[in-house]
Amino acid sequence: MRDEGNGAIIIGAGLGGLVAALALQRGGVPVRVFEKAGELGEVGAGISLAPNATRALIALGLGPELKKIANSPKGMGRKDYATGVLRALDDSTGYQKKYGAPYYQLHRADLHALLVDAVRGHDRDAIALDHDFVSYAADDDGVAAHFVGGAVARGALLIGCDGLKSVLRGLMWGVDQPRYLGYVAYRGLTPTASLPPGYVTPDAASCHGPGTHFTRYLIRGGETVNYVGFARRDDWVDDGWSVPATVDEVLESFAGWNDELRLIVNNTEAGRCHKWGMFGRKPMPHWTQGRATLLGDAAHPMLPFLGQGVSMAIEDGIVLARAIAKHGITPAALVSYETARRPRANDIVERSAARGEQVHRPSDSTDEMSVGLPPDIFSYDAVNVPLS
Ligand SMILES: Cc1cc2nc3c(=O)[nH]c(=O)nc-3n(C[C@H](O)[C@H](O)[C@H](O)COP(=O)(O)OP(=O)(O)OC[C@H]3O[C@@H](n4cnc5c(N)ncnc54)[C@H](O)[C@@H]3O)c2cc1C
């Protein structure tokens, strides 16, 4: 039995669980993160972090390291899907001035590694691998988490950061399967050196074709082009998170698109093209029961069309730590956390789905799409949002 006494048990060492762990550690709360995988890692894909997320990560003391591993796009463009001609450009260098925090694009694995190091820097035993959470029991004194093989961990609070198929969510609210939402994402990484010099201009851009949508941006100091193409598809059966895909099937889904897309996809690094179906759930009316709560995709899985899934998990982690700092490591802190966070996260779930409809119309919608997202998404400040 691992006994965290007056500490928190976190289930899942994804980006959400690690941010929550770090935020709690910085507030002096003992934390153990239990991860079912035998080794730590993240999928080979890029991620966008809008100012609402970077503001929160900077508040965790990660600013200088984040700057080293992230690309801050100079411009974010909208291109014509058929010709590749630039139709609109957002000068994203202005985000720092406008929102007080930068817009970053980076490799998910680099952010994950940064968080793992930071959490282990506070406590080298903070993350326990090979712990597959199966059940829990709570009483007046605390909560016990049970794992496959019989291991038990005890603490004051249990935080489920176990993703879309959250076991804790099922235990608290009943098991329901995530629904396929009708979109497939194709993701790939292409070495920039395989393209003509200066080809990737501006360094972030997207196009909207009939029922399809393609975004590409530079990561890793401009060495790699990360791309993700979304297509509506009714016949998805695989519920794998990351299924190998071929360049030909991506090109087939984007037939009639511009030369830039074809060249980037054709030069995908071997083994670096994947696809997955988009699954989700309806927004929940509750996240918390007594000493247990949910965070990140476990609480609010969303379609990626506002690029806010991880960002919501990052905001959750900051607010959870602040609620615990205010109310102590008690069930009241979880109520305060949920009260502050659920309306914001559920709103973004709904707006991400609505954005999907807007972006994937049967006709080209490039001219109707604004560059940049609604300002209220970026201006949210998890560090200062009022708590009950
Ligand atoms: C195509 C696509 C593009 C995206 N782009 C962006 C973007 O640009 N910006 C953005 O902010 N978001 C983006 N997202 C969303 C983002 O990927 C998710 O919202 C985010 O990864 C959720 O993090 P999490 O930590 O909550 O869950 P996860 O990353 O799913 O982590 C859950 C962890 O829990 C572990 N676990 C599961 N069950 C158990 C168990 N029983 N016991 C112990 N451990 C367990 C898992 O192994 C995993 O490590 C995108 C998503 C997709 C699909």
GROMACS .gro file of C-alpha atoms and ligand atoms in nm:
model
  441
    1MET     CA    1   0.000   0.000   0.000
    2ARG     CA    2   0.125   0.347  -0.090
    3ASP     CA    3  -0.001   0.599   0.161
    4GLU     CA    4  -0.008   0.963   0.051
    5GLY     CA    5  -0.179   1.056   0.380
    6ASN     CA    6  -0.286   1.409   0.320
    7GLY     CA    7  -0.197   1.407  -0.048
    8ALA     CA    8  -0.359   1.355  -0.387
    9ILE     CA    9  -0.375   1.043  -0.600
   10ILE     CA   10  -0.374   1.121  -0.971
   11ILE     CA   11  -0.475   0.855  -1.222
   12GLY     CA   12  -0.305   0.899  -1.560
   13ALA     CA   13   0.029   1.055  -1.659
   14GLY     CA   14  -0.098   1.225  -1.979
   15LEU     CA   15  -0.051   1.597  -2.025
   16GLY     CA   16  -0.352   1.671  -1.800
   17GLY     CA   17  -0.240   1.450  -1.510
   18LEU     CA   18   0.115   1.586  -1.518
   19VAL     CA   19   0.008   1.951  -1.520
   20ALA     CA   20  -0.224   1.885  -1.225
   21ALA     CA   21   0.058   1.705  -1.042
   22LEU     CA   22   0.303   1.988  -1.098
   23ALA     CA   23   0.053   2.256  -0.994
   24LEU     CA   24  -0.021   2.065  -0.672
   25GLN     CA   25   0.347   2.002  -0.597
   26ARG     CA   26   0.419   2.372  -0.634
   27GLY     CA   27   0.150   2.435  -0.371
   28GLY     CA   28   0.322   2.189  -0.135
   29VAL     CA   29   0.065   1.908  -0.177
   30PRO     CA   30   0.213   1.555  -0.184
   31VAL     CA   31   0.115   1.381  -0.508
   32ARG     CA   32   0.142   1.035  -0.664
   33VAL     CA   33   0.059   0.985  -1.030
   34PHE     CA   34  -0.036   0.631  -1.131
   35GLU     CA   35  -0.003   0.543  -1.500
   36LYS     CA   36  -0.111   0.213  -1.652
   37ALA     CA   37   0.152   0.216  -1.928
   38GLY     CA   38   0.488   0.052  -1.861
   39GLU     CA   39   0.677   0.348  -2.002
   40LEU     CA   40   0.610   0.717  -2.036
   41GLY     CA   41   0.550   0.877  -2.372
   42GLU     CA   42   0.319   1.068  -2.602
   43VAL     CA   43   0.199   1.025  -2.958
   44GLY     CA   44   0.425   1.160  -3.233
   45ALA     CA   45   0.227   1.467  -3.327
   46GLY     CA   46   0.224   1.840  -3.287
   47ILE     CA   47   0.011   2.046  -3.056
   48SER     CA   48  -0.100   2.408  -3.050
   49LEU     CA   49  -0.103   2.595  -2.721
   50ALA     CA   50  -0.300   2.917  -2.726
   51PRO     CA   51  -0.226   3.204  -2.484
   52ASN     CA   52  -0.475   3.069  -2.227
   53ALA     CA   53  -0.260   2.755  -2.202
   54THR     CA   54   0.084   2.916  -2.226
   55ARG     CA   55  -0.014   3.172  -1.958
   56ALA     CA   56  -0.090   2.883  -1.723
   57LEU     CA   57   0.228   2.688  -1.805
   58ILE     CA   58   0.438   3.001  -1.756
   59ALA     CA   59   0.275   3.045  -1.413
   60LEU     CA   60   0.403   2.694  -1.332
   61GLY     CA   61   0.758   2.817  -1.391
   62LEU     CA   62   0.792   2.644  -1.729
   63GLY     CA   63   0.829   2.960  -1.941
   64PRO     CA   64   1.203   2.943  -2.023
   65GLU     CA   65   1.201   2.567  -2.099
   66LEU     CA   66   0.883   2.596  -2.301
   67LYS     CA   67   1.036   2.871  -2.512
   68LYS     CA   68   1.325   2.639  -2.597
   69ILE     CA   69   1.105   2.355  -2.726
   70ALA     CA   70   0.822   2.553  -2.888
   71ASN     CA   71   0.779   2.739  -3.215
   72SER     CA   72   0.602   3.073  -3.195
   73PRO     CA   73   0.448   3.113  -3.541
   74LYS     CA   74   0.515   3.447  -3.702
   75GLY     CA   75   0.199   3.427  -3.906
   76MET     CA   76  -0.105   3.201  -3.928
   77GLY     CA   77  -0.256   3.191  -4.274
   78ARG     CA   78  -0.568   3.074  -4.452
   79LYS     CA   79  -0.497   2.930  -4.796
   80ASP     CA   80  -0.725   2.835  -5.082
   81TYR     CA   81  -0.765   2.460  -5.069
   82ALA     CA   82  -0.749   2.411  -5.446
   83THR     CA   83  -0.477   2.659  -5.546
   84GLY     CA   84  -0.283   2.706  -5.221
   85VAL     CA   85  -0.300   3.085  -5.264
   86LEU     CA   86  -0.286   3.276  -4.934
   87ARG     CA   87  -0.621   3.449  -4.868
   88ALA     CA   88  -0.576   3.584  -4.515
   89LEU     CA   89  -0.296   3.618  -4.262
   90ASP     CA   90  -0.305   3.669  -3.885
   91ASP     CA   91   0.009   3.820  -3.734
   92SER     CA   92   0.032   3.590  -3.432
   93THR     CA   93   0.341   3.768  -3.299
   94GLY     CA   94   0.089   4.025  -3.167
   95TYR     CA   95  -0.066   3.766  -2.931
   96GLN     CA   96   0.195   3.831  -2.662
   97LYS     CA   97   0.099   4.198  -2.654
   98LYS     CA   98  -0.275   4.138  -2.688
   99TYR     CA   99  -0.312   3.848  -2.443
  100GLY     CA  100   0.002   3.878  -2.230
  101ALA     CA  101   0.117   3.529  -2.336
  102PRO     CA  102   0.248   3.371  -2.658
  103TYR     CA  103   0.093   3.124  -2.902
  104TYR     CA  104   0.310   2.814  -2.927
  105GLN     CA  105   0.324   2.507  -3.150
  106LEU     CA  106   0.538   2.212  -3.044
  107HIS     CA  107   0.579   1.836  -3.039
  108ARG     CA  108   0.352   1.668  -2.782
  109ALA     CA  109   0.635   1.439  -2.672
  110ASP     CA  110   0.858   1.739  -2.594
  111LEU     CA  111   0.591   1.896  -2.372
  112HIS     CA  112   0.528   1.561  -2.204
  113ALA     CA  113   0.900   1.512  -2.134
  114LEU     CA  114   0.926   1.865  -1.992
  115LEU     CA  115   0.638   1.796  -1.753
  116VAL     CA  116   0.773   1.456  -1.648
  117ASP     CA  117   1.109   1.616  -1.562
  118ALA     CA  118   0.942   1.897  -1.369
  119VAL     CA  119   0.722   1.657  -1.167
  120ARG     CA  120   1.015   1.424  -1.094
  121GLY     CA  121   1.226   1.729  -1.010
  122HIS     CA  122   0.993   1.789  -0.715
  123ASP     CA  123   0.979   1.422  -0.616
  124ARG     CA  124   1.167   1.153  -0.807
  125ASP     CA  125   0.911   0.887  -0.703
  126ALA     CA  126   0.606   1.095  -0.793
  127ILE     CA  127   0.513   0.886  -1.100
  128ALA     CA  128   0.440   0.513  -1.068
  129LEU     CA  129   0.418   0.318  -1.395
  130ASP     CA  130   0.245  -0.017  -1.458
  131HIS     CA  131  -0.047   0.081  -1.235
  132ASP     CA  132  -0.377   0.007  -1.408
  133PHE     CA  133  -0.649   0.168  -1.195
  134VAL     CA  134  -0.965  -0.042  -1.153
  135SER     CA  135  -1.166   0.077  -0.853
  136TYR     CA  136  -1.174   0.298  -0.545
  137ALA     CA  137  -1.338   0.325  -0.205
  138ALA     CA  138  -1.382   0.646  -0.007
  139ASP     CA  139  -1.457   0.703   0.362
  140ASP     CA  140  -1.448   0.996   0.606
  141ASP     CA  141  -1.068   0.978   0.635
  142GLY     CA  142  -0.964   0.942   0.274
  143VAL     CA  143  -0.977   0.742  -0.044
  144ALA     CA  144  -0.814   0.414  -0.154
  145ALA     CA  145  -0.736   0.348  -0.522
  146HIS     CA  146  -0.705  -0.014  -0.635
  147PHE     CA  147  -0.497  -0.138  -0.926
  148VAL     CA  148  -0.475  -0.454  -1.134
  149GLY     CA  149  -0.257  -0.702  -0.944
  150GLY     CA  150  -0.380  -0.585  -0.604
  151ALA     CA  151  -0.174  -0.272  -0.537
  152VAL     CA  152  -0.355  -0.009  -0.331
  153ALA     CA  153  -0.278   0.362  -0.285
  154ARG     CA  154  -0.431   0.578  -0.018
  155GLY     CA  155  -0.470   0.956  -0.014
  156ALA     CA  156  -0.706   1.240   0.069
  157LEU     CA  157  -0.836   1.303  -0.283
  158LEU     CA  158  -0.858   1.106  -0.609
  159ILE     CA  159  -0.818   1.291  -0.941
  160GLY     CA  160  -0.912   1.100  -1.257
  161CYS     CA  161  -0.694   1.220  -1.545
  162ASP     CA  162  -0.739   0.892  -1.730
  163GLY     CA  163  -0.856   1.029  -2.063
  164LEU     CA  164  -1.149   0.970  -2.296
  165LYS     CA  165  -1.218   0.617  -2.171
  166SER     CA  166  -1.184   0.713  -1.805
  167VAL     CA  167  -1.231   0.423  -1.566
  168LEU     CA  168  -1.299   0.662  -1.278
  169ARG     CA  169  -1.573   0.835  -1.474
  170GLY     CA  170  -1.737   0.495  -1.533
  171LEU     CA  171  -1.714   0.406  -1.163
  172MET     CA  172  -1.868   0.737  -1.058
  173TRP     CA  173  -2.135   0.787  -1.323
  174GLY     CA  174  -2.187   0.449  -1.489
  175VAL     CA  175  -2.008   0.306  -1.791
  176ASP     CA  176  -2.106   0.456  -2.127
  177GLN     CA  177  -1.903   0.418  -2.443
  178PRO     CA  178  -1.765   0.727  -2.621
  179ARG     CA  179  -1.952   0.794  -2.948
  180TYR     CA  180  -1.785   0.818  -3.288
  181LEU     CA  181  -1.844   1.176  -3.401
  182GLY     CA  182  -1.805   1.135  -3.777
  183TYR     CA  183  -1.456   1.274  -3.838
  184VAL     CA  184  -1.121   1.107  -3.911
  185ALA     CA  185  -0.793   1.289  -3.846
  186TYR     CA  186  -0.482   1.207  -4.050
  187ARG     CA  187  -0.163   1.322  -3.883
  188GLY     CA  188   0.190   1.321  -4.011
  189LEU     CA  189   0.540   1.461  -3.963
  190THR     CA  190   0.747   1.573  -4.262
  191PRO     CA  191   1.115   1.680  -4.246
  192THR     CA  192   1.135   2.044  -4.359
  193ALA     CA  193   1.466   1.963  -4.530
  194SER     CA  194   1.277   1.736  -4.772
  195LEU     CA  195   1.092   2.042  -4.910
  196PRO     CA  196   1.229   2.329  -5.124
  197PRO     CA  197   1.398   2.602  -4.911
  198GLY     CA  198   1.149   2.857  -4.772
  199TYR     CA  199   0.856   2.643  -4.886
  200VAL     CA  200   0.663   2.641  -4.558
  201THR     CA  201   0.534   3.000  -4.562
  202PRO     CA  202   0.374   3.128  -4.348
  203ASP     CA  203   0.496   2.890  -4.078
  204ALA     CA  204   0.139   2.797  -3.982
  205ALA     CA  205  -0.151   2.773  -4.227
  206SER     CA  206  -0.480   2.595  -4.285
  207CYS     CA  207  -0.725   2.537  -4.570
  208HIS     CA  208  -1.093   2.443  -4.574
  209GLY     CA  209  -1.220   2.229  -4.860
  210PRO     CA  210  -1.554   2.058  -4.910
  211GLY     CA  211  -1.612   1.848  -4.594
  212THR     CA  212  -1.240   1.860  -4.520
  213HIS     CA  213  -0.988   2.075  -4.338
  214PHE     CA  214  -0.608   2.067  -4.335
  215THR     CA  215  -0.367   2.244  -4.099
  216ARG     CA  216   0.011   2.238  -4.102
  217TYR     CA  217   0.271   2.412  -3.890
  218LEU     CA  218   0.639   2.403  -3.806
  219ILE     CA  219   0.771   2.245  -3.486
  220ARG     CA  220   1.113   2.161  -3.338
  221GLY     CA  221   1.288   2.483  -3.441
  222GLY     CA  222   1.142   2.456  -3.790
  223GLU     CA  223   1.299   2.113  -3.856
  224THR     CA  224   0.964   1.936  -3.891
  225VAL     CA  225   0.629   2.013  -4.049
  226ASN     CA  226   0.342   1.876  -3.844
  227TYR     CA  227   0.020   1.829  -4.038
  228VAL     CA  228  -0.329   1.719  -3.953
  229GLY     CA  229  -0.607   1.674  -4.207
  230PHE     CA  230  -0.967   1.614  -4.104
  231ALA     CA  231  -1.228   1.448  -4.320
  232ARG     CA  232  -1.588   1.352  -4.255
  233ARG     CA  233  -1.627   0.976  -4.272
  234ASP     CA  234  -1.923   0.759  -4.169
  235ASP     CA  235  -1.760   0.416  -4.172
  236TRP     CA  236  -1.492   0.434  -3.900
  237VAL     CA  237  -1.474   0.114  -3.694
  238ASP     CA  238  -1.132   0.113  -3.526
  239ASP     CA  239  -1.129   0.280  -3.186
  240GLY     CA  240  -0.747   0.284  -3.171
  241TRP     CA  241  -0.591   0.612  -3.069
  242SER     CA  242  -0.333   0.609  -3.342
  243VAL     CA  243  -0.364   0.369  -3.636
  244PRO     CA  244  -0.089   0.365  -3.904
  245ALA     CA  245  -0.204   0.532  -4.229
  246THR     CA  246  -0.054   0.552  -4.577
  247VAL     CA  247   0.035   0.864  -4.771
  248ASP     CA  248  -0.194   0.741  -5.051
  249GLU     CA  249  -0.499   0.725  -4.831
  250VAL     CA  250  -0.437   1.077  -4.703
  251LEU     CA  251  -0.400   1.204  -5.060
  252GLU     CA  252  -0.717   1.019  -5.158
  253SER     CA  253  -0.910   1.200  -4.885
  254PHE     CA  254  -0.773   1.531  -5.014
  255ALA     CA  255  -0.808   1.471  -5.391
  256GLY     CA  256  -0.818   1.798  -5.588
  257TRP     CA  257  -0.622   1.988  -5.321
  258ASN     CA  258  -0.324   2.216  -5.375
  259ASP     CA  259   0.035   2.117  -5.461
  260GLU     CA  260   0.168   2.227  -5.122
  261LEU     CA  261  -0.048   1.975  -4.940
  262ARG     CA  262   0.051   1.699  -5.182
  263LEU     CA  263   0.422   1.772  -5.148
  264ILE     CA  264   0.411   1.787  -4.767
  265VAL     CA  265   0.209   1.465  -4.740
  266ASN     CA  266   0.420   1.285  -5.005
  267ASN     CA  267   0.734   1.362  -4.803
  268THR     CA  268   0.599   1.228  -4.474
  269GLU     CA  269   0.877   1.058  -4.277
  270ALA     CA  270   0.846   0.679  -4.293
  271GLY     CA  271   0.620   0.545  -4.018
  272ARG     CA  272   0.506   0.897  -3.923
  273CYS     CA  273   0.160   0.897  -4.078
  274HIS     CA  274  -0.133   0.799  -3.856
  275LYS     CA  275  -0.508   0.830  -3.846
  276TRP     CA  276  -0.772   0.813  -3.582
  277GLY     CA  277  -1.144   0.851  -3.548
  278MET     CA  278  -1.282   1.133  -3.336
  279PHE     CA  279  -1.479   1.007  -3.038
  280GLY     CA  280  -1.652   1.210  -2.773
  281ARG     CA  281  -1.926   1.237  -2.515
  282LYS     CA  282  -2.192   1.488  -2.424
  283PRO     CA  283  -2.091   1.753  -2.165
  284MET     CA  284  -2.144   1.622  -1.811
  285PRO     CA  285  -2.366   1.782  -1.545
  286HIS     CA  286  -2.122   1.680  -1.265
  287TRP     CA  287  -1.755   1.586  -1.233
  288THR     CA  288  -1.720   1.537  -0.859
  289GLN     CA  289  -1.842   1.289  -0.596
  290GLY     CA  290  -1.706   1.343  -0.247
  291ARG     CA  291  -1.331   1.284  -0.257
  292ALA     CA  292  -1.309   1.204  -0.628
  293THR     CA  293  -1.319   1.423  -0.937
  294LEU     CA  294  -1.229   1.421  -1.307
  295LEU     CA  295  -0.992   1.640  -1.508
  296GLY     CA  296  -0.900   1.681  -1.877
  297ASP     CA  297  -1.050   1.446  -2.135
  298ALA     CA  298  -1.190   1.228  -1.856
  299ALA     CA  299  -1.423   1.517  -1.767
  300HIS     CA  300  -1.473   1.694  -2.100
  301PRO     CA  301  -1.350   1.519  -2.416
  302MET     CA  302  -1.396   1.749  -2.712
  303LEU     CA  303  -1.348   1.765  -3.085
  304PRO     CA  304  -1.015   1.929  -3.170
  305PHE     CA  305  -1.155   2.207  -3.390
  306LEU     CA  306  -1.067   2.486  -3.149
  307GLY     CA  307  -0.733   2.323  -3.059
  308GLN     CA  308  -0.826   2.344  -2.691
  309GLY     CA  309  -0.834   1.987  -2.550
  310VAL     CA  310  -0.498   1.995  -2.374
  311SER     CA  311  -0.539   2.362  -2.301
  312MET     CA  312  -0.859   2.290  -2.104
  313ALA     CA  313  -0.675   2.019  -1.909
  314ILE     CA  314  -0.395   2.267  -1.831
  315GLU     CA  315  -0.647   2.526  -1.707
  316ASP     CA  316  -0.815   2.251  -1.496
  317GLY     CA  317  -0.485   2.162  -1.327
  318ILE     CA  318  -0.410   2.521  -1.228
  319VAL     CA  319  -0.760   2.584  -1.092
  320LEU     CA  320  -0.763   2.253  -0.902
  321ALA     CA  321  -0.438   2.344  -0.726
  322ARG     CA  322  -0.571   2.690  -0.641
  323ALA     CA  323  -0.894   2.543  -0.501
  324ILE     CA  324  -0.691   2.306  -0.282
  325ALA     CA  325  -0.470   2.595  -0.169
  326LYS     CA  326  -0.787   2.779  -0.066
  327HIS     CA  327  -0.992   2.498   0.094
  328GLY     CA  328  -0.724   2.249   0.194
  329ILE     CA  329  -0.710   1.896   0.055
  330THR     CA  330  -1.081   1.839   0.117
  331PRO     CA  331  -1.395   1.753  -0.080
  332ALA     CA  332  -1.490   2.124  -0.058
  333ALA     CA  333  -1.188   2.204  -0.276
  334LEU     CA  334  -1.318   1.970  -0.546
  335VAL     CA  335  -1.656   2.144  -0.543
  336SER     CA  336  -1.483   2.480  -0.576
  337TYR     CA  337  -1.271   2.345  -0.865
  338GLU     CA  338  -1.569   2.202  -1.051
  339THR     CA  339  -1.780   2.514  -0.998
  340ALA     CA  340  -1.508   2.729  -1.154
  341ARG     CA  341  -1.420   2.493  -1.437
  342ARG     CA  342  -1.726   2.302  -1.562
  343PRO     CA  343  -1.909   2.595  -1.732
  344ARG     CA  344  -1.592   2.700  -1.915
  345ALA     CA  345  -1.495   2.349  -2.028
  346ASN     CA  346  -1.848   2.247  -2.131
  347ASP     CA  347  -1.882   2.570  -2.329
  348ILE     CA  348  -1.564   2.488  -2.520
  349VAL     CA  349  -1.690   2.131  -2.583
  350GLU     CA  350  -2.005   2.274  -2.747
  351ARG     CA  351  -1.819   2.540  -2.941
  352SER     CA  352  -1.561   2.289  -3.070
  353ALA     CA  353  -1.845   2.075  -3.210
  354ALA     CA  354  -2.010   2.383  -3.367
  355ARG     CA  355  -1.678   2.486  -3.520
  356GLY     CA  356  -1.651   2.137  -3.673
  357GLU     CA  357  -1.983   2.190  -3.852
  358GLN     CA  358  -1.872   2.532  -3.973
  359VAL     CA  359  -1.530   2.415  -4.093
  360HIS     CA  360  -1.648   2.098  -4.269
  361ARG     CA  361  -1.932   2.230  -4.483
  362PRO     CA  362  -1.991   2.058  -4.817
  363SER     CA  363  -1.854   2.367  -4.997
  364ASP     CA  364  -1.521   2.549  -4.958
  365SER     CA  365  -1.557   2.778  -4.657
  366THR     CA  366  -1.209   2.935  -4.658
  367ASP     CA  367  -1.335   3.288  -4.718
  368GLU     CA  368  -1.583   3.265  -4.431
  369MET     CA  369  -1.332   3.138  -4.176
  370SER     CA  370  -1.168   3.398  -3.958
  371VAL     CA  371  -0.802   3.359  -3.877
  372GLY     CA  372  -0.756   3.347  -3.501
  373LEU     CA  373  -1.019   3.227  -3.255
  374PRO     CA  374  -1.272   3.422  -3.047
  375PRO     CA  375  -1.076   3.637  -2.796
  376ASP     CA  376  -1.261   3.503  -2.489
  377ILE     CA  377  -1.097   3.164  -2.543
  378PHE     CA  378  -0.747   3.309  -2.532
  379SER     CA  379  -0.801   3.568  -2.258
  380TYR     CA  380  -0.920   3.322  -1.989
  381ASP     CA  381  -0.680   3.339  -1.694
  382ALA     CA  382  -0.677   3.018  -1.487
  383VAL     CA  383  -0.431   3.178  -1.248
  384ASN     CA  384  -0.672   3.453  -1.143
  385VAL     CA  385  -1.023   3.332  -1.223
  386PRO     CA  386  -1.242   3.378  -0.909
  387LEU     CA  387  -1.302   3.071  -0.691
  388SER     CA  388  -1.598   2.999  -0.462
  389LIG     C1  389  -0.627   1.507  -3.387
  389LIG     C2  390  -0.621   1.578  -3.255
  389LIG     C3  391  -0.556   1.701  -3.248
  389LIG     C4  392  -0.550   1.771  -3.126
  389LIG     N1  393  -0.486   1.891  -3.123
  389LIG     C5  394  -0.486   1.962  -3.006
  389LIG     C6  395  -0.422   2.090  -3.000
  389LIG     O1  396  -0.363   2.138  -3.096
  389LIG     N2  397  -0.429   2.160  -2.882
  389LIG     C7  398  -0.492   2.109  -2.771
  389LIG     O2  399  -0.497   2.179  -2.666
  389LIG     N3  400  -0.551   1.985  -2.773
  389LIG     C8  401  -0.550   1.911  -2.887
  389LIG     N4  402  -0.609   1.789  -2.892
  389LIG     C9  403  -0.674   1.735  -2.771
  389LIG    C10  404  -0.577   1.667  -2.676
  389LIG     O3  405  -0.501   1.571  -2.744
  389LIG    C11  406  -0.648   1.599  -2.556
  389LIG     O4  407  -0.750   1.683  -2.508
  389LIG    C12  408  -0.547   1.572  -2.443
  389LIG     O5  409  -0.446   1.484  -2.486
  389LIG    C13  410  -0.614   1.513  -2.318
  389LIG     O6  411  -0.517   1.494  -2.217
  389LIG     P1  412  -0.551   1.406  -2.088
  389LIG     O7  413  -0.428   1.407  -2.005
  389LIG     O8  414  -0.679   1.452  -2.028
  389LIG     O9  415  -0.580   1.261  -2.146
  389LIG     P2  416  -0.481   1.157  -2.218
  389LIG    O10  417  -0.377   1.230  -2.298
  389LIG    O11  418  -0.568   1.060  -2.289
  389LIG    O12  419  -0.405   1.085  -2.098
  389LIG    C14  420  -0.469   0.988  -2.018
  389LIG    C15  421  -0.361   0.905  -1.948
  389LIG    O13  422  -0.425   0.817  -1.855
  389LIG    C16  423  -0.370   0.688  -1.869
  389LIG     N5  424  -0.473   0.592  -1.824
  389LIG    C17  425  -0.588   0.560  -1.888
  389LIG     N6  426  -0.657   0.467  -1.816
  389LIG    C18  427  -0.582   0.443  -1.705
  389LIG    C19  428  -0.599   0.354  -1.594
  389LIG     N7  429  -0.706   0.273  -1.583
  389LIG     N8  430  -0.504   0.352  -1.497
  389LIG    C20  431  -0.393   0.434  -1.506
  389LIG     N9  432  -0.371   0.516  -1.611
  389LIG    C21  433  -0.465   0.522  -1.709
  389LIG    C22  434  -0.337   0.677  -2.017
  389LIG    O14  435  -0.244   0.573  -2.042
  389LIG    C23  436  -0.282   0.817  -2.044
  389LIG    O15  437  -0.144   0.826  -2.015
  389LIG    C24  438  -0.612   1.716  -3.011
  389LIG    C25  439  -0.674   1.591  -3.018
  389LIG    C26  440  -0.679   1.523  -3.139
  389LIG    C27  441  -0.748   1.389  -3.143
   0.00000   0.00000   0.00000
